[in-house]
């Protein structure tokens, strides 16, 4: 009887050890989750806590995935290098590009940025090609921006380049230029600081679309990447993403992101895994 008790205890202890080891192997070390200061998506509140529309979405994703750590705000360069080196680092929000494709594991997308030429909604301006913008009465883009540098390199001679993006909005709304080159996300905080509404302008021609992701270090186990992606996809389907983003980001972006899965990325073959 004593032997049976001990044998049963040995079995029970062995099962607990095996289960514990399996759990530890499945989950590994906690993920270090980092982001940068980039309102309205990520910023520190008055108590020093990372918040913002995207940060709260990621925090809810972490909670549902059983991730115990919290989000740390760091300078972009430092966070980027941490995610490159690992171990167990997740960085958001990161543009997924051909150059970066094999540097990280990817969960997302969690944001879409569309750049292009914005005009006043009441104006009947039509831009069908990039060359059409050459004939407009003024293209405003703030000095030193990559968009302005590109247009200048392409030989645009109708550029207005103030030192601040807010000046471009003022020039557009007062009719001093026909169009403002910016993105649907970059313009949001500028409108928030003025009496104008973002609904007073429209995108006349898109020049680029970028998808932003959570970039996880390459050592992150498949099981974790898959769990985070499945959790995010469910949050899109059940309306959680829309709930966090509504009122902060453009409705068109929210609608596009509310479908699970990955967008078509030109550098990926149709049969290539996109994780």
GROMACS .gro file of C-alpha atoms in nm:
model
  275
    1UNK     CA    1   0.000   0.000   0.000
    2UNK     CA    2   0.282   0.231   0.087
    3UNK     CA    3   0.456   0.134  -0.236
    4UNK     CA    4   0.145   0.214  -0.439
    5UNK     CA    5   0.113   0.551  -0.269
    6UNK     CA    6   0.471   0.636  -0.347
    7UNK     CA    7   0.441   0.509  -0.702
    8UNK     CA    8   0.130   0.717  -0.753
    9UNK     CA    9   0.310   1.015  -0.610
   10UNK     CA   10   0.599   0.957  -0.845
   11UNK     CA   11   0.358   0.946  -1.141
   12UNK     CA   12   0.183   1.263  -1.026
   13UNK     CA   13   0.512   1.443  -0.971
   14UNK     CA   14   0.640   1.328  -1.310
   15UNK     CA   15   0.324   1.448  -1.483
   16UNK     CA   16   0.353   1.788  -1.317
   17UNK     CA   17   0.717   1.818  -1.424
   18UNK     CA   18   0.636   1.717  -1.781
   19UNK     CA   19   0.345   1.960  -1.799
   20UNK     CA   20   0.560   2.235  -1.653
   21UNK     CA   21   0.838   2.171  -1.901
   22UNK     CA   22   0.592   2.157  -2.190
   23UNK     CA   23   0.437   2.485  -2.083
   24UNK     CA   24   0.776   2.650  -2.048
   25UNK     CA   25   0.880   2.519  -2.389
   26UNK     CA   26   0.559   2.645  -2.549
   27UNK     CA   27   0.573   2.994  -2.406
   28UNK     CA   28   0.944   3.052  -2.355
   29UNK     CA   29   1.057   3.377  -2.199
   30UNK     CA   30   0.822   3.679  -2.182
   31UNK     CA   31   0.826   3.898  -2.491
   32UNK     CA   32   0.981   4.244  -2.456
   33UNK     CA   33   0.735   4.472  -2.637
   34UNK     CA   34   0.867   4.814  -2.743
   35UNK     CA   35   0.737   5.111  -2.938
   36UNK     CA   36   0.829   5.475  -3.004
   37UNK     CA   37   0.664   5.810  -2.934
   38UNK     CA   38   0.429   5.855  -3.231
   39UNK     CA   39   0.093   6.009  -3.137
   40UNK     CA   40  -0.192   5.943  -3.175
   41UNK     CA   41  -0.087   5.579  -3.192
   42UNK     CA   42   0.171   5.566  -2.916
   43UNK     CA   43   0.265   5.816  -2.646
   44UNK     CA   44   0.303   5.851  -2.269
   45UNK     CA   45   0.009   5.972  -2.062
   46UNK     CA   46   0.043   6.198  -1.758
   47UNK     CA   47   0.126   5.895  -1.543
   48UNK     CA   48   0.406   5.776  -1.769
   49UNK     CA   49   0.204   5.485  -1.909
   50UNK     CA   50   0.225   5.402  -2.279
   51UNK     CA   51  -0.112   5.464  -2.439
   52UNK     CA   52  -0.266   5.564  -2.773
   53UNK     CA   53  -0.496   5.390  -3.018
   54UNK     CA   54  -0.240   5.144  -3.152
   55UNK     CA   55  -0.074   5.086  -2.815
   56UNK     CA   56  -0.406   4.993  -2.654
   57UNK     CA   57  -0.484   4.755  -2.940
   58UNK     CA   58  -0.148   4.581  -2.894
   59UNK     CA   59  -0.194   4.570  -2.516
   60UNK     CA   60  -0.530   4.396  -2.563
   61UNK     CA   61  -0.369   4.154  -2.808
   62UNK     CA   62  -0.100   4.074  -2.550
   63UNK     CA   63  -0.363   4.017  -2.282
   64UNK     CA   64  -0.561   3.776  -2.499
   65UNK     CA   65  -0.243   3.593  -2.600
   66UNK     CA   66  -0.143   3.549  -2.237
   67UNK     CA   67   0.163   3.772  -2.261
   68UNK     CA   68   0.245   3.903  -1.908
   69UNK     CA   69   0.480   4.189  -2.000
   70UNK     CA   70   0.382   4.549  -2.077
   71UNK     CA   71   0.484   4.799  -2.344
   72UNK     CA   72   0.803   5.007  -2.316
   73UNK     CA   73   0.850   5.333  -2.506
   74UNK     CA   74   1.200   5.384  -2.647
   75UNK     CA   75   1.371   5.591  -2.917
   76UNK     CA   76   1.306   5.426  -3.253
   77UNK     CA   77   1.669   5.340  -3.332
   78UNK     CA   78   1.716   5.164  -2.998
   79UNK     CA   79   1.393   4.966  -3.026
   80UNK     CA   80   1.475   4.868  -3.383
   81UNK     CA   81   1.818   4.734  -3.288
   82UNK     CA   82   1.669   4.543  -2.994
   83UNK     CA   83   1.423   4.372  -3.226
   84UNK     CA   84   1.701   4.291  -3.474
   85UNK     CA   85   1.923   4.136  -3.210
   86UNK     CA   86   1.660   3.971  -2.989
   87UNK     CA   87   1.595   3.761  -2.801
   88UNK     CA   88   1.217   3.770  -2.771
   89UNK     CA   89   1.151   4.130  -2.876
   90UNK     CA   90   0.841   4.269  -3.050
   91UNK     CA   91   0.856   4.617  -3.205
   92UNK     CA   92   0.562   4.816  -3.334
   93UNK     CA   93   0.460   4.975  -3.555
   94UNK     CA   94   0.707   4.883  -3.829
   95UNK     CA   95   0.673   4.921  -4.204
   96UNK     CA   96   0.695   4.581  -4.369
   97UNK     CA   97   0.919   4.621  -4.671
   98UNK     CA   98   1.118   4.402  -4.907
   99UNK     CA   99   1.443   4.506  -4.741
  100UNK     CA  100   1.313   4.416  -4.394
  101UNK     CA  101   1.120   4.103  -4.493
  102UNK     CA  102   1.376   3.851  -4.368
  103UNK     CA  103   1.494   4.057  -4.070
  104UNK     CA  104   1.185   3.991  -3.856
  105UNK     CA  105   0.883   3.769  -3.800
  106UNK     CA  106   0.564   3.959  -3.885
  107UNK     CA  107   0.228   3.998  -3.710
  108UNK     CA  108  -0.028   4.228  -3.867
  109UNK     CA  109  -0.100   4.450  -4.036
  110UNK     CA  110  -0.200   4.688  -3.758
  111UNK     CA  111  -0.195   5.006  -3.965
  112UNK     CA  112  -0.206   5.121  -4.326
  113UNK     CA  113  -0.059   5.450  -4.442
  114UNK     CA  114  -0.161   5.598  -4.776
  115UNK     CA  115   0.043   5.888  -4.907
  116UNK     CA  116  -0.045   6.116  -5.194
  117UNK     CA  117  -0.196   6.444  -5.306
  118UNK     CA  118  -0.479   6.585  -5.094
  119UNK     CA  119  -0.710   6.862  -5.219
  120UNK     CA  120  -0.999   7.060  -5.077
  121UNK     CA  121  -1.315   6.853  -5.095
  122UNK     CA  122  -1.514   7.128  -5.267
  123UNK     CA  123  -1.257   7.173  -5.544
  124UNK     CA  124  -1.310   6.983  -5.866
  125UNK     CA  125  -0.944   6.895  -5.905
  126UNK     CA  126  -0.872   6.560  -6.068
  127UNK     CA  127  -0.529   6.395  -6.057
  128UNK     CA  128  -0.509   6.076  -6.263
  129UNK     CA  129  -0.131   6.044  -6.288
  130UNK     CA  130   0.173   6.185  -6.113
  131UNK     CA  131   0.242   6.404  -6.415
  132UNK     CA  132  -0.099   6.569  -6.372
  133UNK     CA  133   0.030   6.725  -6.051
  134UNK     CA  134   0.296   6.913  -6.246
  135UNK     CA  135   0.026   7.134  -6.399
  136UNK     CA  136  -0.141   7.229  -6.070
  137UNK     CA  137  -0.119   7.575  -5.922
  138UNK     CA  138   0.113   7.484  -5.638
  139UNK     CA  139   0.203   7.157  -5.463
  140UNK     CA  140   0.278   7.206  -5.094
  141UNK     CA  141   0.514   6.971  -4.913
  142UNK     CA  142   0.713   7.063  -4.606
  143UNK     CA  143   1.081   7.133  -4.651
  144UNK     CA  144   1.313   6.836  -4.603
  145UNK     CA  145   1.045   6.571  -4.642
  146UNK     CA  146   1.114   6.261  -4.849
  147UNK     CA  147   0.811   6.342  -5.067
  148UNK     CA  148   0.942   6.688  -5.143
  149UNK     CA  149   1.285   6.552  -5.226
  150UNK     CA  150   1.131   6.298  -5.462
  151UNK     CA  151   0.920   6.557  -5.646
  152UNK     CA  152   1.217   6.789  -5.676
  153UNK     CA  153   1.427   6.506  -5.820
  154UNK     CA  154   1.149   6.439  -6.070
  155UNK     CA  155   1.174   6.797  -6.191
  156UNK     CA  156   0.863   6.949  -6.031
  157UNK     CA  157   0.883   7.328  -6.054
  158UNK     CA  158   0.555   7.415  -5.878
  159UNK     CA  159   0.657   7.320  -5.524
  160UNK     CA  160   0.587   7.527  -5.215
  161UNK     CA  161   0.804   7.409  -4.926
  162UNK     CA  162   0.736   7.572  -4.589
  163UNK     CA  163   0.917   7.455  -4.277
  164UNK     CA  164   0.608   7.299  -4.113
  165UNK     CA  165   0.332   7.072  -4.242
  166UNK     CA  166   0.072   7.286  -4.065
  167UNK     CA  167   0.160   7.569  -4.302
  168UNK     CA  168   0.072   7.345  -4.597
  169UNK     CA  169  -0.274   7.289  -4.452
  170UNK     CA  170  -0.326   7.664  -4.412
  171UNK     CA  171  -0.206   7.731  -4.766
  172UNK     CA  172  -0.436   7.463  -4.906
  173UNK     CA  173  -0.746   7.578  -4.718
  174UNK     CA  174  -0.687   7.940  -4.819
  175UNK     CA  175  -0.649   7.844  -5.187
  176UNK     CA  176  -0.285   7.944  -5.212
  177UNK     CA  177  -0.194   7.596  -5.344
  178UNK     CA  178  -0.403   7.334  -5.522
  179UNK     CA  179  -0.276   7.031  -5.336
  180UNK     CA  180  -0.086   6.914  -5.030
  181UNK     CA  181   0.138   6.608  -5.046
  182UNK     CA  182   0.114   6.415  -4.720
  183UNK     CA  183  -0.036   6.093  -4.584
  184UNK     CA  184  -0.372   6.007  -4.433
  185UNK     CA  185  -0.203   5.941  -4.097
  186UNK     CA  186   0.053   6.224  -4.089
  187UNK     CA  187  -0.220   6.484  -4.144
  188UNK     CA  188  -0.429   6.378  -3.842
  189UNK     CA  189  -0.237   6.556  -3.562
  190UNK     CA  190  -0.213   6.866  -3.782
  191UNK     CA  191  -0.591   6.887  -3.815
  192UNK     CA  192  -0.622   6.830  -3.440
  193UNK     CA  193  -0.430   7.154  -3.381
  194UNK     CA  194  -0.648   7.366  -3.611
  195UNK     CA  195  -1.012   7.459  -3.658
  196UNK     CA  196  -1.029   7.258  -3.980
  197UNK     CA  197  -1.185   6.914  -4.014
  198UNK     CA  198  -1.011   6.628  -4.193
  199UNK     CA  199  -1.336   6.581  -4.385
  200UNK     CA  200  -1.270   6.912  -4.560
  201UNK     CA  201  -1.000   6.750  -4.773
  202UNK     CA  202  -0.991   6.436  -4.987
  203UNK     CA  203  -0.723   6.216  -5.138
  204UNK     CA  204  -0.708   6.297  -5.509
  205UNK     CA  205  -0.421   6.067  -5.603
  206UNK     CA  206  -0.237   5.800  -5.402
  207UNK     CA  207   0.137   5.772  -5.457
  208UNK     CA  208   0.211   5.498  -5.203
  209UNK     CA  209   0.052   5.256  -4.960
  210UNK     CA  210   0.249   5.109  -4.670
  211UNK     CA  211   0.141   4.842  -4.423
  212UNK     CA  212   0.272   4.855  -4.069
  213UNK     CA  213   0.319   4.547  -3.853
  214UNK     CA  214   0.444   4.416  -3.522
  215UNK     CA  215   0.801   4.308  -3.601
  216UNK     CA  216   0.916   4.017  -3.385
  217UNK     CA  217   1.279   3.911  -3.351
  218UNK     CA  218   1.379   3.614  -3.564
  219UNK     CA  219   1.425   3.384  -3.263
  220UNK     CA  220   1.054   3.411  -3.175
  221UNK     CA  221   0.901   3.059  -3.185
  222UNK     CA  222   0.650   2.977  -3.457
  223UNK     CA  223   0.390   2.901  -3.189
  224UNK     CA  224   0.410   3.255  -3.051
  225UNK     CA  225   0.399   3.426  -3.391
  226UNK     CA  226   0.102   3.213  -3.496
  227UNK     CA  227  -0.081   3.276  -3.168
  228UNK     CA  228  -0.035   3.653  -3.195
  229UNK     CA  229  -0.148   3.653  -3.559
  230UNK     CA  230  -0.454   3.438  -3.487
  231UNK     CA  231  -0.543   3.658  -3.190
  232UNK     CA  232  -0.511   3.975  -3.397
  233UNK     CA  233  -0.721   3.827  -3.677
  234UNK     CA  234  -0.995   3.745  -3.427
  235UNK     CA  235  -0.981   4.100  -3.289
  236UNK     CA  236  -1.039   4.227  -3.641
  237UNK     CA  237  -1.336   3.998  -3.694
  238UNK     CA  238  -1.503   4.072  -3.360
  239UNK     CA  239  -1.476   4.450  -3.403
  240UNK     CA  240  -1.209   4.510  -3.138
  241UNK     CA  241  -0.970   4.679  -3.381
  242UNK     CA  242  -1.244   4.910  -3.507
  243UNK     CA  243  -1.341   4.991  -3.148
  244UNK     CA  244  -0.989   5.105  -3.058
  245UNK     CA  245  -0.925   5.289  -3.385
  246UNK     CA  246  -1.259   5.461  -3.448
  247UNK     CA  247  -1.237   5.836  -3.401
  248UNK     CA  248  -0.858   5.835  -3.428
  249UNK     CA  249  -0.775   5.688  -3.767
  250UNK     CA  250  -0.943   5.728  -4.108
  251UNK     CA  251  -1.254   5.516  -4.165
  252UNK     CA  252  -1.109   5.387  -4.493
  253UNK     CA  253  -0.806   5.250  -4.310
  254UNK     CA  254  -1.017   5.087  -4.039
  255UNK     CA  255  -1.236   4.919  -4.298
  256UNK     CA  256  -0.935   4.785  -4.487
  257UNK     CA  257  -0.771   4.651  -4.171
  258UNK     CA  258  -1.086   4.487  -4.037
  259UNK     CA  259  -1.037   4.190  -4.268
  260UNK     CA  260  -0.800   3.923  -4.131
  261UNK     CA  261  -0.493   3.806  -4.317
  262UNK     CA  262  -0.216   3.983  -4.502
  263UNK     CA  263  -0.235   4.221  -4.800
  264UNK     CA  264  -0.071   4.135  -5.129
  265UNK     CA  265   0.294   4.229  -5.096
  266UNK     CA  266   0.471   4.251  -5.434
  267UNK     CA  267   0.803   4.108  -5.316
  268UNK     CA  268   0.639   3.786  -5.192
  269UNK     CA  269   0.565   3.501  -5.430
  270UNK     CA  270   0.203   3.390  -5.430
  271UNK     CA  271   0.297   3.064  -5.261
  272UNK     CA  272   0.547   3.206  -5.013
  273UNK     CA  273   0.465   3.214  -4.644
  274UNK     CA  274   0.399   3.563  -4.515
  275UNK     CA  275   0.460   3.510  -4.144
   0.00000   0.00000   0.00000
